[in-house]
CSV table of C-alpha atoms in Angstrom, one decimal:
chain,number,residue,atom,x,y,z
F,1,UNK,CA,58.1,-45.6,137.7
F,2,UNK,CA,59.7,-42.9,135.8
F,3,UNK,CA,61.6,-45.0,133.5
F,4,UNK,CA,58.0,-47.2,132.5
F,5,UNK,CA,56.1,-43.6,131.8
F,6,UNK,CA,58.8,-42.8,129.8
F,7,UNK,CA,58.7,-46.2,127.9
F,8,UNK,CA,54.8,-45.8,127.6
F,9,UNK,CA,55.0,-42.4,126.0
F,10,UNK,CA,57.4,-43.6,123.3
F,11,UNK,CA,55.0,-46.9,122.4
F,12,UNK,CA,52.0,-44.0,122.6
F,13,UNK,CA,54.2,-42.8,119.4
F,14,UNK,CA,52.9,-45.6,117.4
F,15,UNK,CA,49.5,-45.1,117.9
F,16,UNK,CA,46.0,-46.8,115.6
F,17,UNK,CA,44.1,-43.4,114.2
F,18,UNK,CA,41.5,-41.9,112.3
F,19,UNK,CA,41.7,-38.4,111.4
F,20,UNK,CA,38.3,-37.8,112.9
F,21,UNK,CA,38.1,-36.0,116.5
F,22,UNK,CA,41.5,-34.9,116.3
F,23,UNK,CA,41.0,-32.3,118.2
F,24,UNK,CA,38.6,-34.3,120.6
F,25,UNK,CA,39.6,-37.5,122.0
F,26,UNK,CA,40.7,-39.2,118.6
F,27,UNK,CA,39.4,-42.9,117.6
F,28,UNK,CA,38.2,-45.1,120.0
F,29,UNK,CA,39.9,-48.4,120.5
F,30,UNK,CA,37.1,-50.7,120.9
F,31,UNK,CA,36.4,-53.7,123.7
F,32,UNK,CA,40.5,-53.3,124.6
F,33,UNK,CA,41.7,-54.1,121.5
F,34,UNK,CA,42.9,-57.9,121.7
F,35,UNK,CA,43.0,-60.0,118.2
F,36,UNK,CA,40.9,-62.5,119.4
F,37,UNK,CA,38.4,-60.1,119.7
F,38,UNK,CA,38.7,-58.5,116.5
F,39,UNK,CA,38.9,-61.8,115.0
F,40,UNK,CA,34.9,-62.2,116.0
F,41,UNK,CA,33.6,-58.7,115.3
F,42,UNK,CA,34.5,-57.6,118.8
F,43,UNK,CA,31.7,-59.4,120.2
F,44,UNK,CA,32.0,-62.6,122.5
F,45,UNK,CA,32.8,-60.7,125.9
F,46,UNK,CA,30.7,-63.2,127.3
F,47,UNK,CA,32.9,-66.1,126.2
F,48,UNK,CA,34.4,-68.2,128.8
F,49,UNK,CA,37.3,-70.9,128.5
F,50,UNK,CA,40.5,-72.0,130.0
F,51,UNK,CA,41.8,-68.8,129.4
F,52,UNK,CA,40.1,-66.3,127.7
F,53,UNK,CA,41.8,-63.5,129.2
F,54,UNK,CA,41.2,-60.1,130.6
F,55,UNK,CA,38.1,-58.0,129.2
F,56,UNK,CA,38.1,-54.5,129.8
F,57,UNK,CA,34.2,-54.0,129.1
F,58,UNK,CA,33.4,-57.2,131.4
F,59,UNK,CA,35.8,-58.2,134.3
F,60,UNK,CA,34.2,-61.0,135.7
F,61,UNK,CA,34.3,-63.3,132.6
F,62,UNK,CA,38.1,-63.7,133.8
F,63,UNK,CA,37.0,-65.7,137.3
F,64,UNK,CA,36.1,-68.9,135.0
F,65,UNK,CA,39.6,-69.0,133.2
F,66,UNK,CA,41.8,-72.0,135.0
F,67,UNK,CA,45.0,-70.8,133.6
F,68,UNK,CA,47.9,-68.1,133.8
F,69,UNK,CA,47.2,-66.2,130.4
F,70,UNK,CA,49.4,-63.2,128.8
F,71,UNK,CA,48.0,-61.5,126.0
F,72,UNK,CA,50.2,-59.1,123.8
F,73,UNK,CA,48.6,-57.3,120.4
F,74,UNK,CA,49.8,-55.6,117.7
F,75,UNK,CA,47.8,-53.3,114.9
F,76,UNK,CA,49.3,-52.6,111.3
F,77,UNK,CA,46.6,-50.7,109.6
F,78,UNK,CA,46.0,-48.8,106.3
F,79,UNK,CA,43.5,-46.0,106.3
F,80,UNK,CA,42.3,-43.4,103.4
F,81,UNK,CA,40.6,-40.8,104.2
F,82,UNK,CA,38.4,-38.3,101.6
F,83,UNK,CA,36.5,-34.7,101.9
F,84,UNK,CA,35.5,-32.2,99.4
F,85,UNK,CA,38.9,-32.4,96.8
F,86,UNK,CA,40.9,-33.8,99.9
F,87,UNK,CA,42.4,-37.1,100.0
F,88,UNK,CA,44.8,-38.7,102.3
F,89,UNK,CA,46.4,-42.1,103.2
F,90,UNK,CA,48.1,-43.2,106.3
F,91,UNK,CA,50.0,-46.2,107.6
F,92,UNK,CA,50.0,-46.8,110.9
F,93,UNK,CA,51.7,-49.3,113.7
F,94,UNK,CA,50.5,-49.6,117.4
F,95,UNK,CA,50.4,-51.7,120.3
F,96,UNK,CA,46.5,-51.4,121.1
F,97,UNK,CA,46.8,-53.5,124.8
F,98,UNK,CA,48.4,-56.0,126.8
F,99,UNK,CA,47.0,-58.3,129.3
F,100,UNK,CA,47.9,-60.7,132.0
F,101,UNK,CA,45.3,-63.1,134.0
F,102,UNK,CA,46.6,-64.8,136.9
F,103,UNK,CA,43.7,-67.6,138.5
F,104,UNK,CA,43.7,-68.6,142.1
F,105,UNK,CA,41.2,-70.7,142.2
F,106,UNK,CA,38.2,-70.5,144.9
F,107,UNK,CA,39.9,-67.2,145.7
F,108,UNK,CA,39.2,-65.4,142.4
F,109,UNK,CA,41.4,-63.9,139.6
F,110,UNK,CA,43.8,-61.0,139.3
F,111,UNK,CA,44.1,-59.1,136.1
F,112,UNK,CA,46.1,-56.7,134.4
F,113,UNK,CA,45.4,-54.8,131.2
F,114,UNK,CA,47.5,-52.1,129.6
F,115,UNK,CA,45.3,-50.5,126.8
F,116,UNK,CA,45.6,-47.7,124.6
F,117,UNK,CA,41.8,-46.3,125.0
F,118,UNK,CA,41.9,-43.3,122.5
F,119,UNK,CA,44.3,-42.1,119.9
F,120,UNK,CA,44.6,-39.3,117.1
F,121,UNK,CA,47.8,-39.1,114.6
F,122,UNK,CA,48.4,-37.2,111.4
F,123,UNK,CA,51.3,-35.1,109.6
F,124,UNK,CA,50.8,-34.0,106.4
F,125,UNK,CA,53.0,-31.7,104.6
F,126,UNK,CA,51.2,-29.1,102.2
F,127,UNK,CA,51.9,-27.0,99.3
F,128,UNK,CA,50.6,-24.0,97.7
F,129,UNK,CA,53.0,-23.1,94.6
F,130,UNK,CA,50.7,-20.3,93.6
F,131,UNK,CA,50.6,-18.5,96.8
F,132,UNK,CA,54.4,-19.2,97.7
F,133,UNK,CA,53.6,-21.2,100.8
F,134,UNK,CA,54.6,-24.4,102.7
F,135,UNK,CA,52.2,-25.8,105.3
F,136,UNK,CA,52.9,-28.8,108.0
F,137,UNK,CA,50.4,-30.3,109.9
F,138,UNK,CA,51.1,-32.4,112.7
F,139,UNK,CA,48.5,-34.3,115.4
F,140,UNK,CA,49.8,-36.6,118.0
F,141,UNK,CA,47.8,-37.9,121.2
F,142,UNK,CA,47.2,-41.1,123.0
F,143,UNK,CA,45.3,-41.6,125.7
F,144,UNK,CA,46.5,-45.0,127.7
F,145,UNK,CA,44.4,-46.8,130.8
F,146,UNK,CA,46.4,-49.2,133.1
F,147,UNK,CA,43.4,-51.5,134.4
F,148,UNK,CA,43.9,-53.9,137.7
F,149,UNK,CA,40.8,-56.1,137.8
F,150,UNK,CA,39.5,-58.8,140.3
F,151,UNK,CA,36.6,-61.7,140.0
F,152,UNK,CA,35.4,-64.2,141.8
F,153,UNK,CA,32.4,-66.8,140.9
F,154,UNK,CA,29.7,-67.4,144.0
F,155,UNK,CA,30.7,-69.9,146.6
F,156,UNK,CA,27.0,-70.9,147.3
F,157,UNK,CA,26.4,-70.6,143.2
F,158,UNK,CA,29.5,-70.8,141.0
F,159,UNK,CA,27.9,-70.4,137.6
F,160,UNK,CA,27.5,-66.9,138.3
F,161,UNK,CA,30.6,-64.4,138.6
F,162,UNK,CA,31.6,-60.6,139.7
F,163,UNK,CA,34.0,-58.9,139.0
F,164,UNK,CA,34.9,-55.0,138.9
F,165,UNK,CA,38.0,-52.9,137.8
F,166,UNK,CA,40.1,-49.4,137.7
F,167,UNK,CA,40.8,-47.7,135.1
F,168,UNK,CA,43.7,-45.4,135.6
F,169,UNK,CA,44.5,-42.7,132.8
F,170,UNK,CA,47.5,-41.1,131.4
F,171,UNK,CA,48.5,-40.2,128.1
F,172,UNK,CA,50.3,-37.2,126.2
F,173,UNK,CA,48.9,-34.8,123.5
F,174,UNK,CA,50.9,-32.5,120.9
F,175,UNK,CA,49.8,-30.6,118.2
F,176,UNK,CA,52.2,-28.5,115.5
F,177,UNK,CA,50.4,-26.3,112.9
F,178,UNK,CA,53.1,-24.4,111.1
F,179,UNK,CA,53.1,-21.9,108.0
F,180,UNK,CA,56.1,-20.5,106.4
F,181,UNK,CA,57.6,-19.6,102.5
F,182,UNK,CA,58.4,-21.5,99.5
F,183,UNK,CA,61.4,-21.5,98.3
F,184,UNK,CA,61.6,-24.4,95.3
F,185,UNK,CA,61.6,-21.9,92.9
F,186,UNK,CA,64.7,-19.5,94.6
F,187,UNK,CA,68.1,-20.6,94.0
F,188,UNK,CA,70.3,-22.2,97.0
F,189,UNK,CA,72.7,-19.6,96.9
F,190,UNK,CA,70.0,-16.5,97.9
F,191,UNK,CA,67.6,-18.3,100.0
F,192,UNK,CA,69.5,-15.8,102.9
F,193,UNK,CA,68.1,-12.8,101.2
F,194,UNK,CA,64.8,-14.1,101.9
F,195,UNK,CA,62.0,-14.0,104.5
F,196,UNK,CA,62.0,-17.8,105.8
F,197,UNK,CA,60.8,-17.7,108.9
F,198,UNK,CA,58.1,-20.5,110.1
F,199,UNK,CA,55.1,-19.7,112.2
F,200,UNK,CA,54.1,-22.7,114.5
F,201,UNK,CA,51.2,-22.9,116.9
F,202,UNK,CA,52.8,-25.4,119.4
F,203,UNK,CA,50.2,-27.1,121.8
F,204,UNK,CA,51.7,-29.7,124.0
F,205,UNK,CA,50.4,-31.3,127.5
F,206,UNK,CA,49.1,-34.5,129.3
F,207,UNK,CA,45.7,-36.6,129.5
F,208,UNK,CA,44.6,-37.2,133.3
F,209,UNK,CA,41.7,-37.8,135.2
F,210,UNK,CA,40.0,-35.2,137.5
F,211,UNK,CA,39.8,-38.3,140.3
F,212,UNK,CA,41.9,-40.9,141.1
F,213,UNK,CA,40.5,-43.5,138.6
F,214,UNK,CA,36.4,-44.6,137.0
F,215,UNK,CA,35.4,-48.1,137.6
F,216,UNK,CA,33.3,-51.1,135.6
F,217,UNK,CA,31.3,-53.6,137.9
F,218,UNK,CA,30.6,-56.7,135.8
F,219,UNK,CA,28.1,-59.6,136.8
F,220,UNK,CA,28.3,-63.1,134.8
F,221,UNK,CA,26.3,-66.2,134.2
F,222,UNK,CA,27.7,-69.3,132.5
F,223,UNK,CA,25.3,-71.9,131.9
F,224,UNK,CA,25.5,-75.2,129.8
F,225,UNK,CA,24.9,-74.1,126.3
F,226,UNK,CA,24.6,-70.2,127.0
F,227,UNK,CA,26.7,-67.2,128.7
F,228,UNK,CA,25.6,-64.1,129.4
F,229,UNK,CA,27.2,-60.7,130.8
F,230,UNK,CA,26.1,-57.0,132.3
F,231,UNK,CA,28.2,-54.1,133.2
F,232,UNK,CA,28.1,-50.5,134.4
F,233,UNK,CA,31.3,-48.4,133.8
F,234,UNK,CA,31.2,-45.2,135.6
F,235,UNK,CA,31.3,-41.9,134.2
F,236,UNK,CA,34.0,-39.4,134.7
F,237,UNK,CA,35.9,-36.5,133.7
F,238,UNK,CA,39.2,-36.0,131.9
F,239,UNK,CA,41.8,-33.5,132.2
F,240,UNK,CA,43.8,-32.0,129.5
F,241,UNK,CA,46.5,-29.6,130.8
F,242,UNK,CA,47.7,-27.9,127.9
F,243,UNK,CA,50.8,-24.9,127.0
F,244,UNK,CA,50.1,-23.1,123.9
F,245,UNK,CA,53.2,-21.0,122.6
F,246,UNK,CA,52.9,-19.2,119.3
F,247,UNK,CA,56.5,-19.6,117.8
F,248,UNK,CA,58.0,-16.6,115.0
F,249,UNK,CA,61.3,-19.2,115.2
F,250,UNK,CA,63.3,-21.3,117.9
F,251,UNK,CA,64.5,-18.2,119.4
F,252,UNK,CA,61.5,-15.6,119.0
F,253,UNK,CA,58.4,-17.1,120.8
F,254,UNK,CA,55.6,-15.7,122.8
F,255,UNK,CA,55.1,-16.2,126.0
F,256,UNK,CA,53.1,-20.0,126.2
F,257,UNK,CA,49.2,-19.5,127.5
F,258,UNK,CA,48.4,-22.6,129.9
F,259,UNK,CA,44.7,-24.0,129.7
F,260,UNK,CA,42.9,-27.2,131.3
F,261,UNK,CA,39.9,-28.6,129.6
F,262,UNK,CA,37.5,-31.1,130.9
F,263,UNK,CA,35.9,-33.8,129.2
F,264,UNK,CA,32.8,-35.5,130.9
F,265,UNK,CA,32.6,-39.2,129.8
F,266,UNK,CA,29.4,-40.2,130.3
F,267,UNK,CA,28.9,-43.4,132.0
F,268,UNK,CA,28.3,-47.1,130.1
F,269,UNK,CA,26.1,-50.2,129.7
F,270,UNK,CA,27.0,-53.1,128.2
F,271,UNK,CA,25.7,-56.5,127.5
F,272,UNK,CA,26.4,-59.9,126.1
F,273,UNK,CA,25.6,-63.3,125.2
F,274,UNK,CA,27.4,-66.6,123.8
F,275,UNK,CA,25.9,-69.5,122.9
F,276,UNK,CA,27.7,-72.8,122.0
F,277,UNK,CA,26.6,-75.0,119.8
F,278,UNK,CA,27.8,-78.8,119.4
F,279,UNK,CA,30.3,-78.4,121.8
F,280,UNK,CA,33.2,-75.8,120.1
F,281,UNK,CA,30.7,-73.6,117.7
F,282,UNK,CA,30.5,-70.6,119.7
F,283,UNK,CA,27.6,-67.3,118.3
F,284,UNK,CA,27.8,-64.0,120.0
F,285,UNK,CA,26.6,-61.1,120.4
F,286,UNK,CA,27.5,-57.9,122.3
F,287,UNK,CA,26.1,-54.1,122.9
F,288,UNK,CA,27.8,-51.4,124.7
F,289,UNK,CA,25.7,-48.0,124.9
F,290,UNK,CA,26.6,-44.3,126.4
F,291,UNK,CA,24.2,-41.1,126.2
F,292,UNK,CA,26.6,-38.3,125.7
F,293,UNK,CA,25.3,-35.0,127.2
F,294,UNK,CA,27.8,-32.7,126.8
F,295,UNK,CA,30.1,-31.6,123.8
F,296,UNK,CA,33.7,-31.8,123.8
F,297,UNK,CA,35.9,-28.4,123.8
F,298,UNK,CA,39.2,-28.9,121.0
F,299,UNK,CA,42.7,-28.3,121.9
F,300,UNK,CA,42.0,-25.1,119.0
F,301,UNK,CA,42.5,-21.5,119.8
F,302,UNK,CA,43.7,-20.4,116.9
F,303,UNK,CA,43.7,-19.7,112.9
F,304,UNK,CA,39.8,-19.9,113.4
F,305,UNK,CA,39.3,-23.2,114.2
F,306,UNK,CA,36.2,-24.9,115.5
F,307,UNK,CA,36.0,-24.4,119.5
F,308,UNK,CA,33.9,-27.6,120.3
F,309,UNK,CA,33.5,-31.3,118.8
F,310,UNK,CA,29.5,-31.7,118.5
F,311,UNK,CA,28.7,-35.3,120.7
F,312,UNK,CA,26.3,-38.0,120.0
F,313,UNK,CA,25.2,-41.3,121.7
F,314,UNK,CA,27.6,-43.5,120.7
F,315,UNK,CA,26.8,-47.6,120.9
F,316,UNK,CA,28.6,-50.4,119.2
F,317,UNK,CA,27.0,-53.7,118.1
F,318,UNK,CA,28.8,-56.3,117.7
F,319,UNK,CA,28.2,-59.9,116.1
F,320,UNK,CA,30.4,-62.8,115.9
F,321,UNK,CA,31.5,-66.8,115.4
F,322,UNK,CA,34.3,-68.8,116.6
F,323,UNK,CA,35.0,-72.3,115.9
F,324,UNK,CA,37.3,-73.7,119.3
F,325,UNK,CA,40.6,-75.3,118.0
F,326,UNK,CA,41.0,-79.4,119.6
F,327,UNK,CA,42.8,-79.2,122.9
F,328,UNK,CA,44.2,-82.8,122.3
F,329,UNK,CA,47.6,-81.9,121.0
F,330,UNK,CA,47.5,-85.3,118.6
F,331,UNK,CA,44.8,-84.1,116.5
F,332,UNK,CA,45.6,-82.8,113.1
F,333,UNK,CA,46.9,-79.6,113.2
F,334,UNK,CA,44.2,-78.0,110.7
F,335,UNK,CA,41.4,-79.1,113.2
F,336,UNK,CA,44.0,-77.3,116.2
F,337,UNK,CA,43.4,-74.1,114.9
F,338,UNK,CA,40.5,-71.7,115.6
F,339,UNK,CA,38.4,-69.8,113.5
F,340,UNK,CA,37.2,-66.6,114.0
F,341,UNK,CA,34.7,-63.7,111.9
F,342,UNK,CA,32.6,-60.9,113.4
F,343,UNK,CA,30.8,-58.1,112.1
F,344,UNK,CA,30.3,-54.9,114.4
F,345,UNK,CA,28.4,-51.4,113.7
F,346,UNK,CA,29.4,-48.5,115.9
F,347,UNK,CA,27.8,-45.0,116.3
F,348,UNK,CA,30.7,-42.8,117.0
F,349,UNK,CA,30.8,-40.1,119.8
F,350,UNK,CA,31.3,-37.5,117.0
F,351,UNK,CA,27.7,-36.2,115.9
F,352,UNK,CA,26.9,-37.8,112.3
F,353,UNK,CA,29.6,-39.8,112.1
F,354,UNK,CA,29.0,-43.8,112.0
F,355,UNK,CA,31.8,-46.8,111.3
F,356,UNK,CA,30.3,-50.1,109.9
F,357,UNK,CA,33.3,-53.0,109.9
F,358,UNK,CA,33.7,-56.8,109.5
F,359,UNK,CA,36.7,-59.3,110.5
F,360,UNK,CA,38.1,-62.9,109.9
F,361,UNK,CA,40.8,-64.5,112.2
F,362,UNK,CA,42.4,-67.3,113.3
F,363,UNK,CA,44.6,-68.7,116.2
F,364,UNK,CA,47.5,-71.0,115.2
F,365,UNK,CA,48.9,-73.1,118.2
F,366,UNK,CA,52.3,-73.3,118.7
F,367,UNK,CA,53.3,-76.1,121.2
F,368,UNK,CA,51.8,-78.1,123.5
F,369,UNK,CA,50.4,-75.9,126.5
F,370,UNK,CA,47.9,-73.5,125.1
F,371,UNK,CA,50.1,-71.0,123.8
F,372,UNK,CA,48.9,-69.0,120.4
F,373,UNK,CA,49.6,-66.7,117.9
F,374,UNK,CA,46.3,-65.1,117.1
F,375,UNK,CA,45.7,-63.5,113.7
F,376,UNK,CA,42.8,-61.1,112.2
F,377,UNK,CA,42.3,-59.0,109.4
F,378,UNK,CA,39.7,-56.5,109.8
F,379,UNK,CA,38.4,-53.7,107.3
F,380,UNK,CA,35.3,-51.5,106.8
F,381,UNK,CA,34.4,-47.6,106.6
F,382,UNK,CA,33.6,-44.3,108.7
F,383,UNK,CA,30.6,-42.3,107.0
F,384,UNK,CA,29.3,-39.1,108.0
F,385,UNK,CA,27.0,-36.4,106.9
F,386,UNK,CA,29.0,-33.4,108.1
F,387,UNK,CA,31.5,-31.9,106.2
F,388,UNK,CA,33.3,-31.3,108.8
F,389,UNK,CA,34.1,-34.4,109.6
F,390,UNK,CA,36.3,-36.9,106.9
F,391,UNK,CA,35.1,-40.0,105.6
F,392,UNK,CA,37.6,-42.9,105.8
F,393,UNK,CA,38.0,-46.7,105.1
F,394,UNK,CA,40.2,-48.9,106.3
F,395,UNK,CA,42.0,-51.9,106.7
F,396,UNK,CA,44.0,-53.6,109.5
F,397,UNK,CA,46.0,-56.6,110.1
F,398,UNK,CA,46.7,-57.9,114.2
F,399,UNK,CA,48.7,-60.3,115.9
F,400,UNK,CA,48.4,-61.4,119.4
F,401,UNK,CA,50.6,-63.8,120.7
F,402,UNK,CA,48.8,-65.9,123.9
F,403,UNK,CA,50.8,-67.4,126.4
F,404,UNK,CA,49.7,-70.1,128.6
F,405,UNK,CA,50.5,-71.3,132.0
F,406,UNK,CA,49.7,-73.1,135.0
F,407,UNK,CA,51.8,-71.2,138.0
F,408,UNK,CA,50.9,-73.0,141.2
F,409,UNK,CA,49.8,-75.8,140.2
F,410,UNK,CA,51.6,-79.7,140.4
F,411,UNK,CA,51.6,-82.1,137.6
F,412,UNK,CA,47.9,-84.1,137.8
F,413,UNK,CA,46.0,-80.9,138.9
């Protein structure tokens, strides 16, 4: 156990960011993340098929999938953000989730979903030749979920499904503000001579949960032409345990000041529906809503910096199309492939801050079994009216690669 923590902290290192809510909870990964998803706007959580896979916002879509799926994504993205005479660019590589679906017929389906929720990340190093100083600013925190889930479709009514799951939380946060001199413009040789000492404001510590895990209860209906999906996440409460220690140098440090703040998630409603259309034309549409009631205390404390991130009600709308690839592995490979684009608005839990996005993707077959490589490209902006707050846009590429199986089963079933 110690040995896969370890392993998930250093993925957590490449971590998808906005420089907004740094000090909060950082940028919301939305719907879990997978390319497929992104593809269509992350809407179509209503979606069944063969297998469609694990969906963190709705669990019991994954009791109509009738094969063994893993799901693994990757995010390259390009971000710029802008405020007052302030602009910055950053490239960024994650690994937003993987996922695992496992069938067993009339007796449900197991699932398994590793998903990087939240995430912040920024250094930046500054320069002030007229003052004589050197600044380095550094922002590192990802919040992951590990989610078990179960579903199982109605013996006396099988177009309808349930399904719930746990969401257990762990994740690392670290922060580095540091000041200290210039010296470009003092020769090598008497750099000794002078004062060049760094200041750092070191905050390190972990994300946890105040209970053991929250929980989304999911009900689904899958009808001829039409799907649709409700589910209830609970709310709870996360722990930051942080150590601040004020450091003059390696060697001359104050003693560190321990603090644990609480963040009260509120709890979350979502709905979906997909409708098909001539058999692989697939339109959806999905909401997810939650009425924040409290506002978030920053990992601050010093050089008089704000104390609290001012909440909203955040929601996301989502809108998308996909186009089902043939199944029949003789067809022409152009007519294999599935097409994907999606359009999505989301009010951010940050107060006045909004993100307004759109996406194209496609998955590419490889073989004869099911197995894909899924492909997006999505790209929009973050706006806000607060000039607190930054205002970005952005552009990402993801790949998923699918796999497809059918453990337990003989030939002819």
């Amino acid at each position: 156990m110690k040995k896969f923590i370890s392993a998930l902290l250093c993925v957590s290192s490449f971590s998808f960011a906005s420089m907004i809510g740094l000090d909060a909870l950082g940028q919301e990964q939305i719907a879990g993340g997978s390319t497929a998803m992104a593809g269509r706007g992350f809407a179509g959580s209503a979606k069944t098929g063969d297998a469609e896979g694990v969906s963190v916002v709705n669990p019991a879509r994954q009791a109509f999938d009738s094969k063994v799926s893993f799901n693994l994504n990757f995010l390259f993205d390009v971000s710029s953000a802008d405020r007052s005479n302030s602009h910055f660019t950053k490239t960024t590589v994650s690994l937003p989730s993987m996922n695992l679906t496992f069938p067993m017929n009339d007796f449900g389906s197991l699932g398994f979903s590793l998903w990087q929720h939240y995430a912040s990340t920024m250094r930046e190093d500054i320069e002030n030749e007229e003052e004589q100083w050197n600044a380095e600013i550094e922002y590192q925190s990802s919040i992951y979920e590990l989610v078990p889930s179960y579903a199982i479709r109605l013996p006396f009514y099988r177009v309808v499904s349930l399904g719930f799951s746990a969401h257990f939380v762990m994740g690392s946060f670290n922060r580095d503000l540091t000041l200290g001199p210039n010296h470009d413009d003092v020769d090598e040789g008497d750099i000794w001579a002078t004062n060049d000492a760094d200041v750092t404001d070191h905050v390190t510590g972990d994300w946890k949960i105040k209970n053991s895990a929250y929980f989304t209860f999911a009900a689904q209906y899958r009808g001829r032409m039409a799907s649709y999906f409700f589910s209830f996440t609970t709310p709870y409460t996360l722990k930051n345990e942080l150590e601040y220690n004020f450091r003059f140098s390696e060697l001359d440090t104050l003693a560190p000041t321990k603090l644990t703040r609480r963040i009260k998630v509120p709890a979350m409603l979502a709905t979906g529906v997909n409708y098909r259309l001539n058999k692989r034309h697939n339109v959806m549409a999905d909401v997810a809503w939650r009425a924040w009631d409290n506002d978030i205390e920053n990992a601050a404390g010093s050089w008089n910096m704000s104390k609290v991130t001012k909440t909203q009600n955040d929601f996301n709308i989502s809108v998308g199309y996909q186009r089902d690839g043939s199944d029949i592995f003789y067809d022409s490979y152009w007519d294999r492939i599935t097409y994907r684009a999606g359009l999505w608005y989301k009010n951010w839990y940050v107060e006045d801050v909004s993100e307004i996005g759109g996406s194209i993707g496609a998955g590419f077959p490889l073989g004869r079994k099911g197995t894909m490589l899924d492909f997006a490209i999505q790209g929009g902006v973050r706006l806000t009216d607060d000039d607190r707050n930054w205002s970005e846009s952005f552009i990402g590429i993801r790949l998923g690669l699918v796999g497809v199986g059918n453990w337990g089963k003989t030939r002819g079933q």
